[in-house]
Every structure is written in structure tokens, then in C-alpha cells.
């Protein structure tokens, strides 16, 4: 028998938590992110509630642009520790429903419920229960997708939001995935989308008809993955890991970047974005790694492992910059940068470096 996989994604997560804490925000456009400084602010939007999205405001957009689109919105700075705490609570609710789970970010989790329900319809009923329990206990809504694999489940949770439930049975996969824009597939960002558009490929169905060899010629190994995804194929398991193995972020630049200072500033922002989670979850790490992708999609990773565990922010930043440095001397433009820490240790008080 095939698998039944659920993907749960919280709706406008940071904004939903803020709305829960401040009833005066309800019904108004709310933007969580950098200080807009009346349009002069230089940071980005972390997320916006659905009301602000009606004005075109989106995650990762410059905050100055959000201000132009929606000057009447409420703008708040993120309160990461509150989001991390809420996420922990919600994830422990979800994990009660299957011991086969994989949390993939602060607001997303896969559950393999193959052994818990008899069919997709029963999985739908279970999903309704999970949605209601999260809403009752945490006052936050989520959307759930159910499919025969992780790829379809994730696409399904995104299909109807907020507070949606989308079930895609094995026989519905092709009908569901064919009309979707290629951009929805994991790993296809704005630039890849543009390349595909140049090849007259806009939908998953069109992508599925391209010879896998041509995709590999253009995109390397990722071309093979693109081909598989276009057919709705995903054999990857929901890994039963109790703990997160690494924490990090990555960002694709709106335009490819040739200036090291901009790459370094992006590293600072990425580290700011996840370091709070390291502290509030009492996590220490041993390894810092970076990922860099150039304009031609060539991608490299580099890592440095220390002899000691630490939670020091400066170490993450400095190491990431040191690792990236050698790639920036060759004058090529960068399209994506990522920073990650791994080799994690949970819940112990940090030793000072002197003690190590
Ligand atoms: P998402 O699940 O991508 O977005 P969301 O939960 O805000 O909205 P949706 O209803 O579409 O799921 O991301 C989860 C949280 O991660 C989001 O609330 C804020 C944070 N985040 C950033 O800080 N920057 C980003 O660019 C993105 C995409 C998310
Ligand atoms: Mg979400």
C-alpha cells in the first residue's frame, strides 16, 4: 500500500501570533519585519497577515516597498522568542498524532500517518481534528495538505490558505499537479522560473513533457529532480528525527549581487534571523556552514567545525564570512547565500570558551 503523508503549515505565522497577542491588530493589515521608517527603512518584511497581502505585501520584500503599497498598515518588529515558544507548543500537539514526523522549519512539519488511518478520507478527518486542536489551544490557524508523498502534501497545504485542507489521493496527483505554475516546485525560484519561461515552460505539465536530458544539460543534477517533481514523484521518507539536526536560513537575492559588502550584509541578516532560536531553545553548535550559488546556478558549500560547542553569534557571522570570502575574490555574481549551524547539542548551559 502507498503512503499517506500530511504537511502542516501555519498561516502567516509571525503575524498570527502578533494578532493573538494584540486583539487591536485584528482585521487590519499587519506587517512583521524591519522598521519602515516612513518608507526609508532598509530591512525586509518577515511576513504579512492575509489582509496586508491583499495590498501586495509579501515576505522578503523590502520594507520600503511594503510601506508604499500599504502605508496604512500596522508595522511591528519580530518577537522571535515568542514565535519559537509558540512553535514548540504547536509542534508538540502535532507530534502526538504520529511518531513519524519531520519538522522542516519553525512553522512546517510533515507527519507520516500511513499506519494511523485506513485511507485518505480518514486522514482528512484526522487533519480536521489537528486544525481544531491547534486553533483551540494556541489561537493560531494552520493549513494542511495530504498526499501520497512529501512533495504532493507540501504543495497541497499551500493550495488553499488560510485554514485550508486539501487532500490529493494517489489517483488525483496528475490532475492536481499539472496546472500548477513551475514556481511552486521546491528549488524553483524567480530566476529558474525566468529561464524556464524563456523555454516556454510555465506549468508543471509543460515541464513534465521536456526531455530529462535537456533539463540536466541546463540545470545539472537539479534538472533530474525537476523532471521527477513534474511527474509528482518523491520517494523521500519522513525522517523520524526527534530533534532538529541543523538550523539555518538562506536567501535568494532579488538581483544577482557582485559586491562583497552586500553579501556580508545578507549574512548578518540571515544570522540575526535564526540566532534568537539558538538562544531561546538553549542550543549549541559545533559546525558553521555556508552555501553559495552563482548566477549560473553553480552551487558550493563550505563548513568549518570547531573543537567546542558554542552558541556565540559572532562565531557564526565571522566564520560564515570567512568561508564565503574565497568565493568572492573571483568576481562572479551571487544569486543565493545561506548560513547554517549543525552538530547541535540541546539544553545544556553554555561553557565559556575559556573552560574548553
Ligand atoms: P511561511 O510559512 O513561508 O509564511 P507564513 O507562515 O508567514 O505565511 P503562509 O500562510 O503563506 O504560510 O514562513 C513562516 C514564517 O517564517 C513567517 O511567518 C515569517 C518567517 N519568514 C521570514 O522571516 N522571512 C521569509 O522570507 C519567509 C518566507 C518567512
Ligand atoms: Mg506558514
CSV table of C-alpha atoms and ligand atoms in Angstrom, one decimal:
chain,number,residue,atom,x,y,z
A,1,UNK,CA,0.0,0.0,0.0
A,2,UNK,CA,1.2,3.5,-0.7
A,3,UNK,CA,1.9,6.1,2.0
A,4,UNK,CA,-0.3,8.8,3.4
A,5,UNK,CA,1.6,12.0,4.3
A,6,UNK,CA,0.4,15.1,5.9
A,7,UNK,CA,2.1,18.5,5.6
A,8,UNK,CA,1.0,21.2,8.2
A,9,UNK,CA,2.0,24.8,7.6
A,10,UNK,CA,0.9,27.6,10.0
A,11,UNK,CA,-0.8,30.5,8.4
A,12,UNK,CA,1.0,33.9,8.3
A,13,UNK,CA,2.8,32.5,11.3
A,14,UNK,CA,4.6,35.5,12.9
A,15,UNK,CA,1.6,37.8,12.1
A,16,UNK,CA,-0.9,35.3,13.5
A,17,UNK,CA,1.0,35.2,16.8
A,18,UNK,CA,1.1,39.0,16.9
A,19,UNK,CA,-2.7,39.2,16.3
A,20,UNK,CA,-3.3,36.7,19.1
A,21,UNK,CA,-1.3,38.8,21.5
A,22,UNK,CA,-2.8,42.1,20.4
A,23,UNK,CA,-6.5,42.0,19.7
A,24,UNK,CA,-6.4,45.6,18.4
A,25,UNK,CA,-4.5,44.3,15.3
A,26,UNK,CA,-7.3,42.0,14.3
A,27,UNK,CA,-8.8,42.8,10.9
A,28,UNK,CA,-6.1,45.3,10.0
A,29,UNK,CA,-3.2,44.8,7.6
A,30,UNK,CA,-0.2,43.8,9.8
A,31,UNK,CA,3.4,43.6,8.6
A,32,UNK,CA,6.1,41.9,10.8
A,33,UNK,CA,9.6,42.9,9.9
A,34,UNK,CA,12.1,45.8,9.8
A,35,UNK,CA,11.3,49.3,10.9
A,36,UNK,CA,9.8,51.0,7.8
A,37,UNK,CA,10.9,54.5,9.0
A,38,UNK,CA,8.1,56.1,7.0
A,39,UNK,CA,9.4,54.5,3.8
A,40,UNK,CA,13.1,55.0,4.4
A,41,UNK,CA,13.7,51.7,6.3
A,42,UNK,CA,16.3,49.3,4.8
A,43,UNK,CA,15.3,45.9,6.0
A,44,UNK,CA,12.7,43.4,4.7
A,45,UNK,CA,9.3,42.0,5.5
A,46,UNK,CA,9.4,38.8,7.5
A,47,UNK,CA,5.7,38.1,6.9
A,48,UNK,CA,2.4,39.9,6.5
A,49,UNK,CA,-1.1,38.8,7.5
A,50,UNK,CA,-3.7,38.0,4.8
A,51,UNK,CA,-5.2,41.4,4.9
A,52,UNK,CA,-1.8,43.1,4.2
A,53,UNK,CA,-1.3,40.5,1.4
A,54,UNK,CA,-4.3,42.0,-0.4
A,55,UNK,CA,-2.2,45.1,-0.9
A,56,UNK,CA,0.6,43.0,-2.4
A,57,UNK,CA,2.8,42.9,0.6
A,58,UNK,CA,4.9,39.7,0.7
A,59,UNK,CA,7.7,38.0,2.8
A,60,UNK,CA,11.3,39.1,1.9
A,61,UNK,CA,10.1,42.3,0.1
A,62,UNK,CA,12.0,45.5,1.1
A,63,UNK,CA,10.1,47.1,3.9
A,64,UNK,CA,10.2,50.4,2.0
A,65,UNK,CA,8.2,48.8,-0.8
A,66,UNK,CA,5.7,47.4,1.7
A,67,UNK,CA,5.3,50.9,3.0
A,68,UNK,CA,4.5,52.2,-0.4
A,69,UNK,CA,1.9,49.5,-1.1
A,70,UNK,CA,0.3,49.7,2.3
A,71,UNK,CA,1.1,52.9,4.3
A,72,UNK,CA,-1.9,52.4,6.5
A,73,UNK,CA,-0.7,49.0,7.8
A,74,UNK,CA,0.5,48.3,11.3
A,75,UNK,CA,4.2,47.6,11.3
A,76,UNK,CA,5.8,45.6,14.1
A,77,UNK,CA,9.3,44.3,14.9
A,78,UNK,CA,9.6,40.5,15.2
A,79,UNK,CA,9.5,38.9,18.7
A,80,UNK,CA,11.4,35.7,17.8
A,81,UNK,CA,11.4,34.1,21.3
A,82,UNK,CA,7.6,34.3,21.3
A,83,UNK,CA,7.4,32.6,17.9
A,84,UNK,CA,9.8,29.9,18.9
A,85,UNK,CA,7.9,29.2,22.1
A,86,UNK,CA,4.6,29.0,20.2
A,87,UNK,CA,6.1,26.8,17.5
A,88,UNK,CA,7.4,24.4,20.2
A,89,UNK,CA,3.9,24.2,21.7
A,90,UNK,CA,2.2,23.6,18.4
A,91,UNK,CA,4.7,21.0,17.3
A,92,UNK,CA,4.2,19.0,20.4
A,93,UNK,CA,0.5,18.9,19.8
A,94,UNK,CA,1.1,17.7,16.2
A,95,UNK,CA,3.7,15.1,17.3
A,96,UNK,CA,1.1,13.3,19.4
A,97,UNK,CA,-0.7,12.2,16.3
A,98,UNK,CA,2.2,10.2,14.8
A,99,UNK,CA,5.7,9.3,15.9
A,100,UNK,CA,6.9,9.6,12.3
A,101,UNK,CA,7.3,13.3,11.9
A,102,UNK,CA,9.8,15.7,10.4
A,103,UNK,CA,9.8,19.3,11.3
A,104,UNK,CA,11.3,21.3,8.5
A,105,UNK,CA,11.1,24.9,9.7
A,106,UNK,CA,9.6,27.0,12.5
A,107,UNK,CA,6.1,26.6,11.1
A,108,UNK,CA,6.1,23.4,9.0
A,109,UNK,CA,6.0,19.8,9.8
A,110,UNK,CA,5.5,16.5,7.9
A,111,UNK,CA,3.6,13.6,9.5
A,112,UNK,CA,3.5,10.1,8.1
A,113,UNK,CA,0.1,8.8,9.1
A,114,UNK,CA,0.1,5.7,6.9
A,115,UNK,CA,-0.1,3.5,10.0
A,116,UNK,CA,-2.6,5.7,11.8
A,117,UNK,CA,-5.5,5.8,9.3
A,118,UNK,CA,-7.1,3.5,6.8
A,119,UNK,CA,-7.4,5.8,3.8
A,120,UNK,CA,-7.2,9.4,2.6
A,121,UNK,CA,-10.7,10.2,3.8
A,122,UNK,CA,-9.9,9.2,7.4
A,123,UNK,CA,-6.7,11.2,7.1
A,124,UNK,CA,-8.8,14.2,6.2
A,125,UNK,CA,-10.9,13.7,9.4
A,126,UNK,CA,-7.7,13.5,11.4
A,127,UNK,CA,-6.4,16.7,9.8
A,128,UNK,CA,-9.6,18.5,10.8
A,129,UNK,CA,-9.0,17.4,14.4
A,130,UNK,CA,-5.4,18.6,14.4
A,131,UNK,CA,-6.5,22.0,12.9
A,132,UNK,CA,-9.1,22.5,15.6
A,133,UNK,CA,-6.8,21.4,18.4
A,134,UNK,CA,-4.1,23.9,17.3
A,135,UNK,CA,-6.7,26.7,17.0
A,136,UNK,CA,-8.3,26.0,20.3
A,137,UNK,CA,-5.1,25.7,22.3
A,138,UNK,CA,-2.8,28.1,20.5
A,139,UNK,CA,-5.3,30.5,18.8
A,140,UNK,CA,-3.3,30.2,15.5
A,141,UNK,CA,-4.6,28.7,12.3
A,142,UNK,CA,-2.8,26.3,10.0
A,143,UNK,CA,-3.4,24.7,6.6
A,144,UNK,CA,-3.0,21.0,5.9
A,145,UNK,CA,-2.2,19.1,2.8
A,146,UNK,CA,-2.5,15.4,2.4
A,147,UNK,CA,-0.8,13.4,-0.3
A,148,UNK,CA,0.9,10.1,-1.2
A,149,UNK,CA,4.3,11.7,-0.7
A,150,UNK,CA,6.0,14.7,0.8
A,151,UNK,CA,6.1,16.8,-2.4
A,152,UNK,CA,2.4,16.5,-3.0
A,153,UNK,CA,1.5,17.0,0.7
A,154,UNK,CA,3.5,20.2,0.7
A,155,UNK,CA,2.0,21.5,-2.5
A,156,UNK,CA,-1.4,20.6,-1.2
A,157,UNK,CA,-1.0,22.5,2.1
A,158,UNK,CA,-0.2,25.6,0.1
A,159,UNK,CA,-3.1,25.1,-2.3
A,160,UNK,CA,-5.8,26.6,0.0
A,161,UNK,CA,-4.8,29.0,2.7
A,162,UNK,CA,-5.6,30.1,5.3
A,163,UNK,CA,-7.2,27.4,7.4
A,164,UNK,CA,-7.4,25.1,4.4
A,165,UNK,CA,-7.4,21.4,3.9
A,166,UNK,CA,-6.5,19.8,0.6
A,167,UNK,CA,-6.5,16.1,0.0
A,168,UNK,CA,-4.8,14.7,-3.1
A,169,UNK,CA,-5.2,10.9,-3.4
A,170,UNK,CA,-2.8,8.8,-5.4
A,171,UNK,CA,-5.1,8.9,-8.5
A,172,UNK,CA,-5.5,12.7,-8.3
A,173,UNK,CA,-1.8,13.5,-8.4
A,174,UNK,CA,-1.5,14.3,-12.1
A,175,UNK,CA,-4.8,16.3,-12.2
A,176,UNK,CA,-3.6,18.3,-9.1
A,177,UNK,CA,0.0,19.0,-10.1
A,178,UNK,CA,-0.3,19.6,-13.9
A,179,UNK,CA,-1.8,23.1,-13.9
A,180,UNK,CA,0.4,24.4,-11.1
A,181,UNK,CA,3.0,27.1,-12.1
A,182,UNK,CA,6.5,25.6,-12.1
A,183,UNK,CA,7.5,28.2,-9.4
A,184,UNK,CA,5.6,26.1,-6.8
A,185,UNK,CA,8.1,23.3,-7.1
A,186,UNK,CA,10.8,23.2,-4.4
A,187,UNK,CA,14.0,24.8,-5.6
A,188,UNK,CA,12.5,26.7,-8.4
A,189,UNK,CA,12.8,30.4,-7.6
A,190,UNK,CA,12.3,33.5,-9.7
A,191,UNK,CA,15.5,33.1,-11.7
A,192,UNK,CA,14.9,29.4,-12.6
A,193,UNK,CA,11.3,30.4,-13.4
A,194,UNK,CA,12.6,33.0,-15.9
A,195,UNK,CA,14.9,30.5,-17.6
A,196,UNK,CA,12.0,28.1,-17.9
A,197,UNK,CA,9.8,30.9,-19.2
A,198,UNK,CA,12.4,31.5,-21.9
A,199,UNK,CA,11.8,27.9,-22.9
A,200,UNK,CA,8.0,28.4,-23.0
A,201,UNK,CA,7.6,26.3,-19.9
A,202,UNK,CA,5.2,27.8,-17.3
A,203,UNK,CA,3.2,24.9,-15.9
A,204,UNK,CA,4.2,21.6,-14.3
A,205,UNK,CA,2.5,19.8,-17.1
A,206,UNK,CA,4.7,21.6,-19.7
A,207,UNK,CA,7.8,20.8,-17.6
A,208,UNK,CA,6.8,17.1,-17.5
A,209,UNK,CA,7.0,17.0,-21.2
A,210,UNK,CA,10.5,18.2,-21.5
A,211,UNK,CA,13.2,15.6,-22.1
A,212,UNK,CA,15.0,15.0,-18.9
A,213,UNK,CA,18.3,15.2,-20.8
A,214,UNK,CA,17.7,18.8,-21.8
A,215,UNK,CA,16.9,19.7,-18.2
A,216,UNK,CA,20.1,18.1,-17.0
A,217,UNK,CA,22.1,20.0,-19.7
A,218,UNK,CA,20.8,23.3,-18.4
A,219,UNK,CA,20.4,22.8,-14.7
A,220,UNK,CA,22.8,19.9,-13.8
A,221,UNK,CA,21.6,17.3,-11.3
A,222,UNK,CA,18.7,19.6,-10.2
A,223,UNK,CA,17.3,19.1,-13.8
A,224,UNK,CA,16.8,15.4,-12.9
A,225,UNK,CA,15.0,16.4,-9.7
A,226,UNK,CA,12.8,18.9,-11.7
A,227,UNK,CA,11.8,16.1,-14.0
A,228,UNK,CA,10.8,13.8,-11.2
A,229,UNK,CA,8.9,16.6,-9.4
A,230,UNK,CA,7.0,17.4,-12.6
A,231,UNK,CA,5.7,13.9,-12.5
A,232,UNK,CA,4.7,14.1,-8.8
A,233,UNK,CA,7.4,11.7,-7.8
A,234,UNK,CA,9.0,11.9,-4.4
A,235,UNK,CA,10.3,8.8,-2.7
A,236,UNK,CA,11.9,10.7,0.3
A,237,UNK,CA,11.0,9.4,3.7
A,238,UNK,CA,9.5,11.4,6.6
A,239,UNK,CA,12.7,11.0,8.7
A,240,UNK,CA,11.9,10.1,12.2
A,241,UNK,CA,14.1,12.6,13.9
A,242,UNK,CA,13.2,13.7,17.3
A,243,UNK,CA,15.5,16.7,17.2
A,244,UNK,CA,16.3,19.2,14.5
A,245,UNK,CA,19.8,18.4,13.1
A,246,UNK,CA,20.7,21.9,11.9
A,247,UNK,CA,19.4,25.4,12.0
A,248,UNK,CA,19.9,28.0,9.3
A,249,UNK,CA,18.5,30.3,6.6
A,250,UNK,CA,19.1,31.1,3.0
A,251,UNK,CA,18.1,33.9,0.7
A,252,UNK,CA,17.9,34.4,-3.0
A,253,UNK,CA,18.8,38.0,-4.0
A,254,UNK,CA,16.3,39.9,-6.0
A,255,UNK,CA,19.1,40.7,-8.4
A,256,UNK,CA,22.4,38.8,-8.6
A,257,UNK,CA,25.0,40.5,-6.4
A,258,UNK,CA,28.5,41.4,-7.3
A,259,UNK,CA,29.5,43.4,-4.2
A,260,UNK,CA,31.0,41.5,-1.2
A,261,UNK,CA,29.6,44.1,1.2
A,262,UNK,CA,26.0,43.2,0.1
A,263,UNK,CA,26.7,39.5,0.6
A,264,UNK,CA,28.1,40.2,4.0
A,265,UNK,CA,25.1,42.3,5.0
A,266,UNK,CA,22.9,39.5,3.9
A,267,UNK,CA,24.9,37.1,6.1
A,268,UNK,CA,24.3,39.4,9.1
A,269,UNK,CA,20.6,39.5,8.4
A,270,UNK,CA,20.4,35.7,8.0
A,271,UNK,CA,22.2,35.1,11.2
A,272,UNK,CA,20.1,37.6,13.0
A,273,UNK,CA,17.1,35.7,11.7
A,274,UNK,CA,18.0,32.4,13.4
A,275,UNK,CA,20.3,33.1,16.2
A,276,UNK,CA,17.5,34.0,18.5
A,277,UNK,CA,16.2,30.5,18.1
A,278,UNK,CA,19.6,29.1,19.2
A,279,UNK,CA,19.5,31.1,22.4
A,280,UNK,CA,15.8,30.6,23.3
A,281,UNK,CA,16.0,26.9,22.6
A,282,UNK,CA,19.2,26.6,24.5
A,283,UNK,CA,21.1,25.1,21.6
A,284,UNK,CA,24.8,24.9,21.0
A,285,UNK,CA,26.5,24.1,17.7
A,286,UNK,CA,29.9,22.9,16.6
A,287,UNK,CA,29.8,23.5,12.8
A,288,UNK,CA,29.1,26.5,10.7
A,289,UNK,CA,28.4,26.1,7.0
A,290,UNK,CA,27.7,28.3,4.1
A,291,UNK,CA,26.1,27.7,0.8
A,292,UNK,CA,26.7,30.0,-2.2
A,293,UNK,CA,25.1,29.8,-5.6
A,294,UNK,CA,26.4,31.8,-8.5
A,295,UNK,CA,24.3,33.3,-11.3
A,296,UNK,CA,24.9,30.2,-13.5
A,297,UNK,CA,23.4,28.0,-10.7
A,298,UNK,CA,26.7,26.5,-9.7
A,299,UNK,CA,26.4,25.8,-6.0
A,300,UNK,CA,29.1,25.3,-3.4
A,301,UNK,CA,29.0,24.6,0.3
A,302,UNK,CA,31.8,25.0,2.8
A,303,UNK,CA,31.9,24.1,6.5
A,304,UNK,CA,34.1,24.7,9.5
A,305,UNK,CA,33.9,22.5,12.6
A,306,UNK,CA,35.2,23.7,16.0
A,307,UNK,CA,36.6,21.6,18.8
A,308,UNK,CA,34.0,23.0,21.1
A,309,UNK,CA,30.3,23.7,21.2
A,310,UNK,CA,29.1,27.3,21.4
A,311,UNK,CA,26.1,29.5,20.8
A,312,UNK,CA,28.1,32.6,20.0
A,313,UNK,CA,26.6,34.8,17.4
A,314,UNK,CA,29.9,36.4,16.4
A,315,UNK,CA,31.3,33.0,15.7
A,316,UNK,CA,28.5,32.2,13.3
A,317,UNK,CA,28.9,35.6,11.5
A,318,UNK,CA,32.7,35.6,11.3
A,319,UNK,CA,33.0,32.0,10.3
A,320,UNK,CA,30.3,32.4,7.6
A,321,UNK,CA,32.1,35.5,6.2
A,322,UNK,CA,35.5,33.7,6.3
A,323,UNK,CA,34.1,30.7,4.4
A,324,UNK,CA,32.4,32.9,1.8
A,325,UNK,CA,35.4,35.2,1.3
A,326,UNK,CA,37.3,32.9,-1.0
A,327,UNK,CA,34.3,32.7,-3.4
A,328,UNK,CA,34.0,36.5,-3.6
A,329,UNK,CA,37.5,37.1,-5.0
A,330,UNK,CA,36.7,35.6,-8.3
A,331,UNK,CA,34.4,38.4,-9.4
A,332,UNK,CA,31.3,36.3,-10.2
A,333,UNK,CA,27.8,37.4,-9.3
A,334,UNK,CA,26.0,35.6,-6.5
A,335,UNK,CA,22.3,34.7,-6.6
A,336,UNK,CA,21.9,32.8,-3.3
A,337,UNK,CA,23.6,32.8,0.0
A,338,UNK,CA,22.8,30.5,3.0
A,339,UNK,CA,24.2,30.1,6.5
A,340,UNK,CA,23.6,27.1,8.8
A,341,UNK,CA,24.8,25.6,12.0
A,342,UNK,CA,24.9,21.9,12.9
A,343,UNK,CA,26.5,19.4,15.2
A,344,UNK,CA,23.9,20.6,17.7
A,345,UNK,CA,23.7,19.9,21.4
A,346,UNK,CA,20.4,20.7,23.2
A,347,UNK,CA,19.6,22.1,26.6
A,348,UNK,CA,23.0,22.4,28.3
A,349,UNK,CA,24.3,25.6,29.8
A,350,UNK,CA,27.0,27.0,27.6
A,351,UNK,CA,30.5,26.7,28.8
A,352,UNK,CA,32.6,29.8,28.2
A,353,UNK,CA,35.3,29.5,25.7
A,354,UNK,CA,37.9,29.7,28.4
A,355,UNK,CA,36.7,26.5,30.0
A,356,UNK,CA,37.0,24.5,26.8
B,1,LIG,P1,6.0,30.8,5.7
B,1,LIG,O1,5.3,29.6,6.1
B,1,LIG,O2,6.7,30.8,4.4
B,1,LIG,O3,5.0,32.0,5.7
B,1,LIG,P2,3.8,32.4,6.6
B,1,LIG,O4,3.6,31.4,7.7
B,1,LIG,O5,4.0,33.8,7.2
B,1,LIG,O6,2.5,32.5,5.6
B,1,LIG,P3,1.7,31.3,4.9
B,1,LIG,O7,0.3,31.5,5.4
B,1,LIG,O8,1.9,31.6,3.5
B,1,LIG,O9,2.4,30.0,5.3
B,1,LIG,O10,7.1,31.2,6.8
B,1,LIG,C1,6.9,31.0,8.2
B,1,LIG,C2,7.5,32.2,9.0
B,1,LIG,O11,8.9,32.3,8.7
B,1,LIG,C3,6.8,33.5,8.6
B,1,LIG,O12,5.7,33.8,9.4
B,1,LIG,C4,7.9,34.5,8.9
B,1,LIG,C5,9.2,33.7,8.6
B,1,LIG,N1,9.8,34.1,7.3
B,1,LIG,C6,10.7,35.1,7.3
B,1,LIG,O13,11.1,35.7,8.3
B,1,LIG,N2,11.2,35.5,6.0
B,1,LIG,C7,10.8,35.0,4.9
B,1,LIG,O14,11.2,35.3,3.8
B,1,LIG,C8,9.8,33.9,4.9
B,1,LIG,C9,9.3,33.3,3.7
B,1,LIG,C10,9.3,33.5,6.2
B,2,LIG,MG1,3.4,29.3,7.1
